[in-house]
N, CA, C and O atoms as a DFTB+ gen file, in Angstrom:
608 C
 N C O
     1  1      79.421      73.370      64.136
     2  2      79.498      72.325      65.123
     3  2      79.722      70.982      64.415
     4  3      78.995      70.655      63.477
     5  1      80.724      70.198      64.855
     6  2      81.009      68.926      64.187
     7  2      79.890      67.908      64.401
     8  3      79.141      67.975      65.375
     9  1      79.798      66.970      63.467
    10  2      78.807      65.895      63.583
    11  2      79.071      65.065      64.831
    12  3      80.221      64.879      65.229
    13  1      78.020      64.576      65.436
    14  2      78.147      63.649      66.549
    15  2      77.632      62.306      66.045
    16  3      76.474      62.190      65.643
    17  1      78.496      61.290      66.066
    18  2      78.178      59.999      65.489
    19  2      77.681      59.030      66.554
    20  3      78.266      58.919      67.631
    21  1      76.592      58.331      66.239
    22  2      76.003      57.331      67.108
    23  2      76.609      55.973      66.748
    24  3      76.536      55.562      65.590
    25  1      77.204      55.269      67.712
    26  2      77.800      53.968      67.383
    27  2      76.720      52.921      67.144
    28  3      75.775      52.800      67.924
    29  1      76.870      52.167      66.059
    30  2      75.887      51.155      65.696
    31  2      76.586      50.071      64.867
    32  3      77.589      50.345      64.208
    33  1      76.069      48.870      64.897
    34  2      76.572      47.804      64.031
    35  2      75.555      47.592      62.922
    36  3      74.348      47.622      63.162
    37  1      76.045      47.377      61.709
    38  2      75.165      47.259      60.542
    39  2      75.441      45.945      59.820
    40  3      76.595      45.550      59.650
    41  1      74.384      45.280      59.401
    42  2      74.505      44.069      58.607
    43  2      74.765      44.474      57.155
    44  3      73.906      45.083      56.515
    45  1      75.938      44.140      56.640
    46  2      76.282      44.473      55.258
    47  2      76.136      43.277      54.316
    48  3      76.487      43.362      53.140
    49  1      75.624      42.177      54.833
    50  2      75.481      40.963      54.048
    51  2      74.711      41.228      52.749
    52  3      73.565      41.676      52.775
    53  1      75.352      40.948      51.629
    54  2      74.783      41.116      50.285
    55  2      74.403      42.556      49.926
    56  3      73.642      42.776      48.984
    57  1      74.920      43.523      50.660
    58  2      74.658      44.933      50.334
    59  2      75.639      45.405      49.266
    60  3      76.769      44.922      49.190
    61  1      75.196      46.353      48.443
    62  2      76.045      46.936      47.400
    63  2      76.844      48.098      47.979
    64  3      76.288      49.067      48.495
    65  1      78.166      47.970      47.878
    66  2      79.076      48.983      48.395
    67  2      79.841      49.553      47.208
    68  3      80.326      48.807      46.357
    69  1      79.948      50.881      47.155
    70  2      80.689      51.562      46.105
    71  2      81.886      52.258      46.733
    72  3      81.735      53.044      47.669
    73  1      83.081      51.967      46.213
    74  2      84.308      52.622      46.672
    75  2      84.819      53.451      45.514
    76  3      85.007      52.937      44.411
    77  1      85.046      54.735      45.759
    78  2      85.518      55.639      44.714
    79  2      86.965      55.988      45.031
    80  3      87.256      56.679      46.007
    81  1      87.868      55.494      44.183
    82  2      89.303      55.665      44.400
    83  2      89.951      54.310      44.616
    84  3      89.294      53.356      45.031
    85  1      91.267      54.230      44.328
    86  2      91.971      52.943      44.440
    87  2      93.379      53.130      44.998
    88  3      94.346      52.558      44.496
    89  1      93.469      53.945      46.047
    90  2      94.755      54.154      46.709
    91  2      94.868      53.327      47.975
    92  3      94.078      52.414      48.211
    93  1      95.871      53.664      48.792
    94  2      96.151      52.906      50.026
    95  2      94.975      52.876      50.997
    96  3      94.631      51.819      51.525
    97  1      94.362      54.028      51.230
    98  2      93.264      54.072      52.199
    99  2      92.048      53.333      51.648
   100  3      91.365      52.626      52.389
   101  1      91.776      53.489      50.364
   102  2      90.663      52.752      49.741
   103  2      90.887      51.252      49.883
   104  3      89.947      50.507      50.161
   105  1      92.115      50.810      49.694
   106  2      92.427      49.388      49.818
   107  2      92.190      48.907      51.246
   108  3      91.635      47.830      51.459
   109  1      92.606      49.697      52.207
   110  2      92.388      49.329      53.615
   111  2      90.890      49.201      53.910
   112  3      90.470      48.268      54.594
   113  1      90.087      50.137      53.395
   114  2      88.634      50.091      53.611
   115  2      88.025      48.856      52.933
   116  3      87.171      48.183      53.511
   117  1      88.465      48.567      51.717
   118  2      87.958      47.400      50.985
   119  2      88.287      46.126      51.747
   120  3      87.434      45.249      51.884
   121  1      89.516      46.010      52.246
   122  2      89.912      44.810      52.994
   123  2      89.040      44.638      54.239
   124  3      88.682      43.515      54.594
   125  1      88.703      45.729      54.894
   126  2      87.811      45.663      56.055
   127  2      86.433      45.181      55.619
   128  3      85.857      44.299      56.255
   129  1      85.905      45.744      54.555
   130  2      84.564      45.395      54.086
   131  2      84.461      43.953      53.600
   132  3      83.396      43.344      53.702
   133  1      85.543      43.405      53.078
   134  2      85.513      42.038      52.553
   135  2      85.146      41.008      53.620
   136  3      84.675      39.921      53.289
   137  1      85.354      41.333      54.878
   138  2      85.010      40.415      55.969
   139  2      83.504      40.346      56.226
   140  3      83.061      39.540      57.045
   141  1      82.707      41.174      55.544
   142  2      81.288      41.287      55.865
   143  2      80.366      40.883      54.715
   144  3      79.205      41.292      54.678
   145  1      80.873      40.090      53.787
   146  2      80.053      39.474      52.736
   147  2      79.198      40.472      51.963
   148  3      78.008      40.246      51.742
   149  1      79.812      41.571      51.557
   150  2      79.079      42.561      50.755
   151  2      79.631      42.555      49.332
   152  3      80.698      42.001      49.069
   153  1      78.894      43.175      48.427
   154  2      79.290      43.255      47.019
   155  2      79.954      44.603      46.778
   156  3      79.306      45.646      46.856
   157  1      81.247      44.573      46.484
   158  2      82.034      45.802      46.388
   159  2      82.384      46.104      44.940
   160  3      82.923      45.264      44.219
   161  1      82.059      47.341      44.531
   162  2      82.474      47.859      43.230
   163  2      83.386      49.051      43.480
   164  3      83.080      49.926      44.291
   165  1      84.513      49.070      42.770
   166  2      85.473      50.171      42.878
   167  2      85.454      50.941      41.570
   168  3      85.545      50.361      40.488
   169  1      85.334      52.266      41.687
   170  2      85.408      53.150      40.519
   171  2      86.689      53.952      40.667
   172  3      86.948      54.540      41.717
   173  1      87.489      53.973      39.607
   174  2      88.746      54.710      39.708
   175  2      89.255      55.152      38.338
   176  3      89.031      54.489      37.325
   177  1      89.937      56.278      38.337
   178  2      90.605      56.736      37.115
   179  2      91.898      55.947      36.930
   180  3      92.258      55.576      35.813
   181  1      92.598      55.694      38.055
   182  2      93.815      54.894      37.980
   183  2      93.976      54.094      39.269
   184  3      93.553      54.520      40.344
   185  1      94.590      52.940      39.136
   186  2      94.798      52.057      40.286
   187  2      96.228      52.255      40.775
   188  3      97.187      51.959      40.062
   189  1      96.358      52.757      41.997
   190  2      97.702      52.958      42.527
   191  2      98.146      51.822      43.432
   192  3      99.318      51.745      43.802
   193  1      97.228      50.945      43.789
   194  2      97.560      49.776      44.606
   195  2      97.260      48.513      43.789
   196  3      96.102      48.198      43.517
   197  1      98.312      47.805      43.407
   198  2      98.171      46.615      42.562
   199  2      97.294      45.532      43.197
   200  3      96.698      44.718      42.491
   201  1      97.219      45.526      44.516
   202  2      96.432      44.504      45.205
   203  2      94.952      44.539      44.785
   204  3      94.258      43.527      44.875
   205  1      94.479      45.693      44.332
   206  2      93.108      45.783      43.823
   207  2      92.901      44.799      42.666
   208  3      91.866      44.140      42.575
   209  1      93.903      44.711      41.786
   210  2      93.791      43.824      40.623
   211  2      93.748      42.361      41.058
   212  3      93.035      41.558      40.456
   213  1      94.507      42.008      42.101
   214  2      94.470      40.641      42.635
   215  2      93.082      40.329      43.200
   216  3      92.546      39.244      42.975
   217  1      92.504      41.285      43.934
   218  2      91.170      41.086      44.507
   219  2      90.125      40.915      43.406
   220  3      89.191      40.123      43.536
   221  1      90.296      41.668      42.324
   222  2      89.365      41.533      41.196
   223  2      89.530      40.170      40.529
   224  3      88.541      39.520      40.190
   225  1      90.773      39.736      40.340
   226  2      91.051      38.442      39.721
   227  2      90.447      37.299      40.540
   228  3      90.003      36.295      39.981
   229  1      90.432      37.457      41.875
   230  2      89.858      36.446      42.770
   231  2      88.340      36.592      42.900
   232  3      87.713      35.904      43.706
   233  1      87.753      37.490      42.103
   234  2      86.299      37.760      42.112
   235  2      85.794      38.234      43.464
   236  3      84.648      37.970      43.827
   237  1      86.639      38.932      44.209
   238  2      86.217      39.475      45.500
   239  2      85.628      40.874      45.341
   240  3      84.800      41.302      46.146
   241  1      86.064      41.587      44.292
   242  2      85.543      42.930      44.001
   243  2      85.396      43.085      42.488
   244  3      85.936      42.303      41.705
   245  1      84.650      44.116      42.108
   246  2      84.517      44.488      40.699
   247  2      85.143      45.872      40.559
   248  3      84.906      46.744      41.394
   249  1      85.939      46.081      39.513
   250  2      86.573      47.385      39.309
   251  2      86.120      47.975      37.976
   252  3      86.176      47.316      36.937
   253  1      85.671      49.227      38.026
   254  2      85.381      49.987      36.805
   255  2      86.574      50.916      36.619
   256  3      86.673      51.951      37.278
   257  1      87.487      50.538      35.710
   258  2      88.745      51.263      35.518
   259  2      88.557      52.451      34.588
   260  3      87.625      52.493      33.785
   261  1      89.470      53.427      34.714
   262  2      89.459      54.630      33.878
   263  2      88.089      55.293      33.875
   264  3      87.598      55.753      32.844
   265  1      87.494      55.329      35.052
   266  2      86.112      55.783      35.165
   267  2      85.993      56.988      36.091
   268  3      86.505      56.968      37.211
   269  1      85.331      58.016      35.633
   270  2      84.989      59.162      36.474
   271  2      83.687      58.835      37.198
   272  3      82.854      58.092      36.679
   273  1      83.515      59.385      38.387
   274  2      82.269      59.193      39.119
   275  2      81.125      59.872      38.388
   276  3      81.267      60.994      37.901
   277  1      79.987      59.185      38.312
   278  2      78.754      59.751      37.784
   279  2      77.637      59.397      38.760
   280  3      77.670      58.337      39.385
   281  1      76.665      60.265      38.892
   282  2      75.574      60.052      39.845
   283  2      74.845      58.728      39.615
   284  3      74.325      58.135      40.560
   285  1      74.805      58.268      38.388
   286  2      74.112      57.010      38.073
   287  2      74.683      55.824      38.839
   288  3      73.981      54.835      39.050
   289  1      75.960      55.905      39.264
   290  2      76.588      54.801      39.993
   291  2      76.009      54.622      41.394
   292  3      76.255      53.601      42.035
   293  1      75.250      55.592      41.872
   294  2      74.670      55.511      43.215
   295  2      73.391      54.671      43.262
   296  3      72.870      54.382      44.339
   297  1      72.893      54.285      42.094
   298  2      71.644      53.514      42.057
   299  2      71.829      52.157      42.753
   300  3      72.751      51.406      42.436
   301  1      70.947      51.864      43.697
   302  2      70.962      50.612      44.466
   303  2      72.210      50.425      45.328
   304  3      72.611      49.297      45.614
   305  1      72.814      51.526      45.736
   306  2      74.006      51.469      46.592
   307  2      73.594      51.728      48.037
   308  3      72.840      52.658      48.328
   309  1      74.101      50.890      48.935
   310  2      73.807      51.006      50.360
   311  2      74.824      51.902      51.068
   312  3      74.456      52.704      51.926
   313  1      76.105      51.763      50.707
   314  2      77.189      52.494      51.352
   315  2      78.214      52.905      50.318
   316  3      78.571      52.124      49.435
   317  1      78.688      54.146      50.431
   318  2      79.732      54.662      49.553
   319  2      80.944      55.018      50.404
   320  3      80.819      55.627      51.467
   321  1      82.122      54.628      49.916
   322  2      83.376      55.081      50.520
   323  2      84.030      55.992      49.496
   324  3      84.418      55.550      48.415
   325  1      84.151      57.275      49.845
   326  2      84.761      58.256      48.946
   327  2      86.225      58.365      49.337
   328  3      86.564      58.916      50.385
   329  1      87.098      57.827      48.470
   330  2      88.503      57.701      48.842
   331  2      89.443      58.193      47.743
   332  3      90.448      57.549      47.441
   333  1      89.110      59.337      47.148
   334  2      90.026      59.917      46.165
   335  2      90.948      60.891      46.901
   336  3      90.736      61.199      48.074
   337  1      91.968      61.368      46.197
   338  2      92.856      62.363      46.811
   339  2      92.381      63.787      46.522
   340  3      93.091      64.753      46.800
   341  1      91.165      63.910      45.956
   342  2      90.587      65.204      45.630
   343  2      89.526      65.554      46.685
   344  3      88.395      65.069      46.631
   345  1      89.910      66.394      47.632
   346  2      89.036      66.726      48.759
   347  2      87.715      67.361      48.321
   348  3      86.665      67.059      48.888
   349  1      87.764      68.235      47.318
   350  2      86.539      68.897      46.843
   351  2      85.591      67.889      46.194
   352  3      84.381      67.941      46.414
   353  1      86.139      66.975      45.398
   354  2      85.321      65.933      44.768
   355  2      84.708      65.037      45.845
   356  3      83.524      64.707      45.779
   357  1      85.503      64.650      46.823
   358  2      84.998      63.802      47.909
   359  2      83.842      64.489      48.625
   360  3      82.834      63.856      48.940
   361  1      83.993      65.782      48.877
   362  2      82.930      66.537      49.563
   363  2      81.659      66.565      48.716
   364  3      80.561      66.351      49.229
   365  1      81.812      66.831      47.415
   366  2      80.642      66.882      46.523
   367  2      79.908      65.537      46.499
   368  3      78.679      65.495      46.571
   369  1      80.666      64.442      46.399
   370  2      80.039      63.116      46.356
   371  2      79.383      62.812      47.700
   372  3      78.286      62.255      47.744
   373  1      80.052      63.176      48.798
   374  2      79.477      62.954      50.130
   375  2      78.155      63.689      50.282
   376  3      77.176      63.128      50.775
   377  1      78.133      64.937      49.861
   378  2      76.910      65.741      49.959
   379  2      75.789      65.117      49.122
   380  3      74.639      65.058      49.559
   381  1      76.129      64.657      47.932
   382  2      75.157      64.010      47.054
   383  2      74.593      62.745      47.718
   384  3      73.384      62.515      47.706
   385  1      75.480      61.936      48.294
   386  2      75.036      60.710      48.968
   387  2      74.117      61.050      50.137
   388  3      73.047      60.458      50.279
   389  1      74.528      61.993      50.969
   390  2      73.724      62.340      52.143
   391  2      72.363      62.890      51.745
   392  3      71.362      62.607      52.402
   393  1      72.320      63.675      50.672
   394  2      71.034      64.226      50.237
   395  2      70.117      63.137      49.682
   396  3      68.906      63.332      49.579
   397  1      70.702      61.987      49.323
   398  2      69.918      60.850      48.825
   399  2      69.794      59.732      49.858
   400  3      69.444      58.600      49.523
   401  1      70.085      60.061      51.115
   402  2      69.997      59.089      52.221
   403  2      70.811      57.819      51.979
   404  3      70.369      56.714      52.298
   405  1      72.003      57.992      51.412
   406  2      72.939      56.884      51.212
   407  2      74.039      57.040      52.247
   408  3      74.562      58.136      52.446
   409  1      74.386      55.955      52.898
   410  2      75.481      56.000      53.860
   411  2      76.783      56.300      53.124
   412  3      77.056      55.723      52.072
   413  1      77.594      57.216      53.689
   414  2      78.838      57.598      53.013
   415  2      79.940      57.860      54.032
   416  3      79.728      58.494      55.065
   417  1      81.123      57.352      53.705
   418  2      82.338      57.584      54.479
   419  2      83.296      58.347      53.575
   420  3      83.559      57.923      52.449
   421  1      83.815      59.465      54.058
   422  2      84.697      60.339      53.288
   423  2      86.065      60.339      53.959
   424  3      86.189      60.776      55.103
   425  1      87.094      59.855      53.264
   426  2      88.414      59.727      53.883
   427  2      89.130      61.056      54.096
   428  3      90.107      61.113      54.844
   429  1      88.665      62.123      53.457
   430  2      89.368      63.406      53.563
   431  2      88.692      64.401      54.498
   432  3      89.032      65.584      54.496
   433  1      87.737      63.931      55.298
   434  2      87.025      64.834      56.201
   435  2      86.654      64.104      57.482
   436  3      86.519      62.881      57.502
   437  1      86.495      64.868      58.539
   438  2      85.986      64.287      59.784
   439  2      84.482      64.484      59.890
   440  3      83.836      63.858      60.730
   441  1      83.910      65.349      59.046
   442  2      82.493      65.696      59.169
   443  2      81.670      65.536      57.895
   444  3      80.459      65.340      57.988
   445  1      82.272      65.611      56.715
   446  2      81.512      65.502      55.460
   447  2      81.194      64.046      55.152
   448  3      81.653      63.490      54.154
   449  1      80.395      63.436      56.036
   450  2      80.003      62.042      55.889
   451  2      78.922      61.755      56.912
   452  3      78.650      62.578      57.786
   453  1      78.309      60.594      56.802
   454  2      77.349      60.194      57.832
   455  2      77.699      58.836      58.438
   456  3      76.936      58.296      59.238
   457  1      78.859      58.283      58.055
   458  2      79.340      57.015      58.596
   459  2      80.847      57.103      58.813
   460  3      81.586      57.573      57.948
   461  1      81.287      56.645      59.975
   462  2      82.722      56.499      60.237
   463  2      83.031      55.023      60.391
   464  3      82.232      54.277      60.957
   465  1      84.156      54.603      59.903
   466  2      84.618      53.244      60.137
   467  2      85.305      53.231      61.497
   468  3      86.084      54.128      61.819
   469  1      85.010      52.218      62.278
   470  2      85.664      52.073      63.572
   471  2      86.832      51.106      63.414
   472  3      86.887      50.319      62.469
   473  1      87.746      51.183      64.346
   474  2      88.776      50.153      64.456
   475  2      88.119      49.011      65.222
   476  3      87.505      49.241      66.265
   477  1      88.239      47.793      64.723
   478  2      87.464      46.679      65.272
   479  2      88.370      45.637      65.908
   480  3      89.349      45.188      65.312
   481  1      88.022      45.267      67.121
   482  2      88.680      44.142      67.793
   483  2      87.653      43.022      67.905
   484  3      86.557      43.227      68.425
   485  1      88.014      41.832      67.415
   486  2      87.112      40.685      67.502
   487  2      87.849      39.503      68.095
   488  3      88.985      39.208      67.723
   489  1      87.185      38.829      69.023
   490  2      87.706      37.588      69.590
   491  2      86.518      36.785      70.091
   492  3      85.680      37.281      70.844
   493  1      86.466      35.524      69.653
   494  2      85.368      34.644      70.033
   495  2      84.034      35.317      69.691
   496  3      83.788      35.646      68.531
   497  1      83.175      35.523      70.692
   498  2      81.869      36.137      70.427
   499  2      81.829      37.612      70.823
   500  3      80.756      38.176      71.039
   501  1      83.008      38.231      70.915
   502  2      83.084      39.650      71.290
   503  2      83.522      40.470      70.075
   504  3      84.455      40.100      69.362
   505  1      82.841      41.570      69.860
   506  2      83.256      42.534      68.848
   507  2      83.216      43.909      69.504
   508  3      82.180      44.336      70.012
   509  1      84.352      44.594      69.486
   510  2      84.434      45.930      70.065
   511  2      84.859      46.893      68.958
   512  3      85.881      46.693      68.302
   513  1      84.065      47.929      68.764
   514  2      84.375      48.953      67.769
   515  2      84.868      50.203      68.488
   516  3      84.238      50.674      69.435
   517  1      85.997      50.733      68.033
   518  2      86.592      51.909      68.668
   519  2      86.608      53.052      67.668
   520  3      87.141      52.921      66.566
   521  1      86.025      54.159      68.057
   522  2      86.064      55.364      67.248
   523  2      86.684      56.469      68.087
   524  3      86.391      56.605      69.275
   525  1      87.537      57.247      67.459
   526  2      88.209      58.337      68.174
   527  2      87.975      59.656      67.436
   528  3      88.914      60.393      67.137
   529  1      86.710      59.933      67.151
   530  2      86.306      61.169      66.471
   531  2      87.090      61.431      65.189
   532  3      87.524      62.553      64.929
   533  1      87.264      60.380      64.396
   534  2      87.936      60.543      63.108
   535  2      89.442      60.489      63.179
   536  3      90.110      60.840      62.206
   537  1      90.009      60.059      64.307
   538  2      91.452      59.949      64.457
   539  2      91.822      58.460      64.434
   540  3      91.825      57.810      65.479
   541  1      92.138      57.910      63.237
   542  2      92.367      56.466      63.132
   543  2      93.573      55.975      63.929
   544  3      93.544      54.865      64.459
   545  1      94.622      56.773      64.024
   546  2      95.808      56.341      64.775
   547  2      95.480      56.147      66.250
   548  3      95.932      55.185      66.872
   549  1      94.698      57.056      66.801
   550  2      94.310      56.944      68.208
   551  2      93.406      55.727      68.413
   552  3      93.542      55.017      69.409
   553  1      92.483      55.483      67.477
   554  2      91.586      54.326      67.580
   555  2      92.376      53.017      67.547
   556  3      92.072      52.090      68.297
   557  1      93.386      52.938      66.682
   558  2      94.213      51.730      66.595
   559  2      95.023      51.546      67.886
   560  3      95.194      50.426      68.367
   561  1      95.506      52.636      68.425
   562  2      96.245      52.580      69.694
   563  2      95.355      52.002      70.808
   564  3      95.795      51.148      71.578
   565  1      94.127      52.464      70.886
   566  2      93.181      51.962      71.896
   567  2      92.830      50.499      71.615
   568  3      92.730      49.695      72.542
   569  1      92.643      50.155      70.338
   570  2      92.347      48.764      69.965
   571  2      93.468      47.848      70.450
   572  3      93.199      46.770      70.981
   573  1      94.704      48.261      70.275
   574  2      95.839      47.439      70.705
   575  2      95.873      47.268      72.219
   576  3      96.274      46.215      72.714
   577  1      95.458      48.290      72.955
   578  2      95.381      48.173      74.421
   579  2      94.296      47.167      74.810
   580  3      94.485      46.372      75.731
   581  1      93.169      47.204      74.112
   582  2      92.079      46.259      74.385
   583  2      92.560      44.837      74.044
   584  3      92.297      43.888      74.782
   585  1      93.257      44.714      72.930
   586  2      93.786      43.409      72.530
   587  2      94.679      42.841      73.626
   588  3      94.595      41.653      73.936
   589  1      95.531      43.674      74.216
   590  2      96.417      43.233      75.288
   591  2      95.624      42.756      76.503
   592  3      96.035      41.804      77.166
   593  1      94.525      43.383      76.797
   594  2      93.695      42.980      77.926
   595  2      93.095      41.590      77.696
   596  3      93.132      40.739      78.584
   597  1      92.539      41.366      76.493
   598  2      91.842      40.111      76.206
   599  2      92.785      38.950      75.897
   600  3      92.413      37.787      76.048
   601  1      93.987      39.265      75.470
   602  2      94.871      38.193      75.005
   603  2      96.046      37.953      75.941
   604  3      97.096      37.481      75.505
   605  1      95.882      38.275      77.228
   606  2      96.935      38.011      78.223
   607  2      96.964      36.575      78.599
   608  3      97.783      36.168      79.422
């Protein structure tokens, strides 16, 4: 039976976030997280998105390059985003995080995680989070419909 996720908003202010991987999806997740004043560390064997280096140069993130994941990196971490292209590795890290009560988002699964990122619409004092059971394209489609309603 698939996980059933409870929608909630979380204060990430000054929280330690660990992102494992440096590809397109990892970059998208990092850009989302940057809006919430958290401390982001990226661990990666190789950087496939050059924009990561720009973010590091601007002191917005810290990158541990040429680095394999080790359990020690989970110390004092509030949220982990597992964003490698290795599904088995992502699952192993997700399981490790969940067994240690660490919030984890896994980009290669709809269920091997305990946190999903929502598509977010914000305007003035309204914030609407849209989740479509792990289907990001559908969530973005719904977000755009909501945007049309509020911005007519």
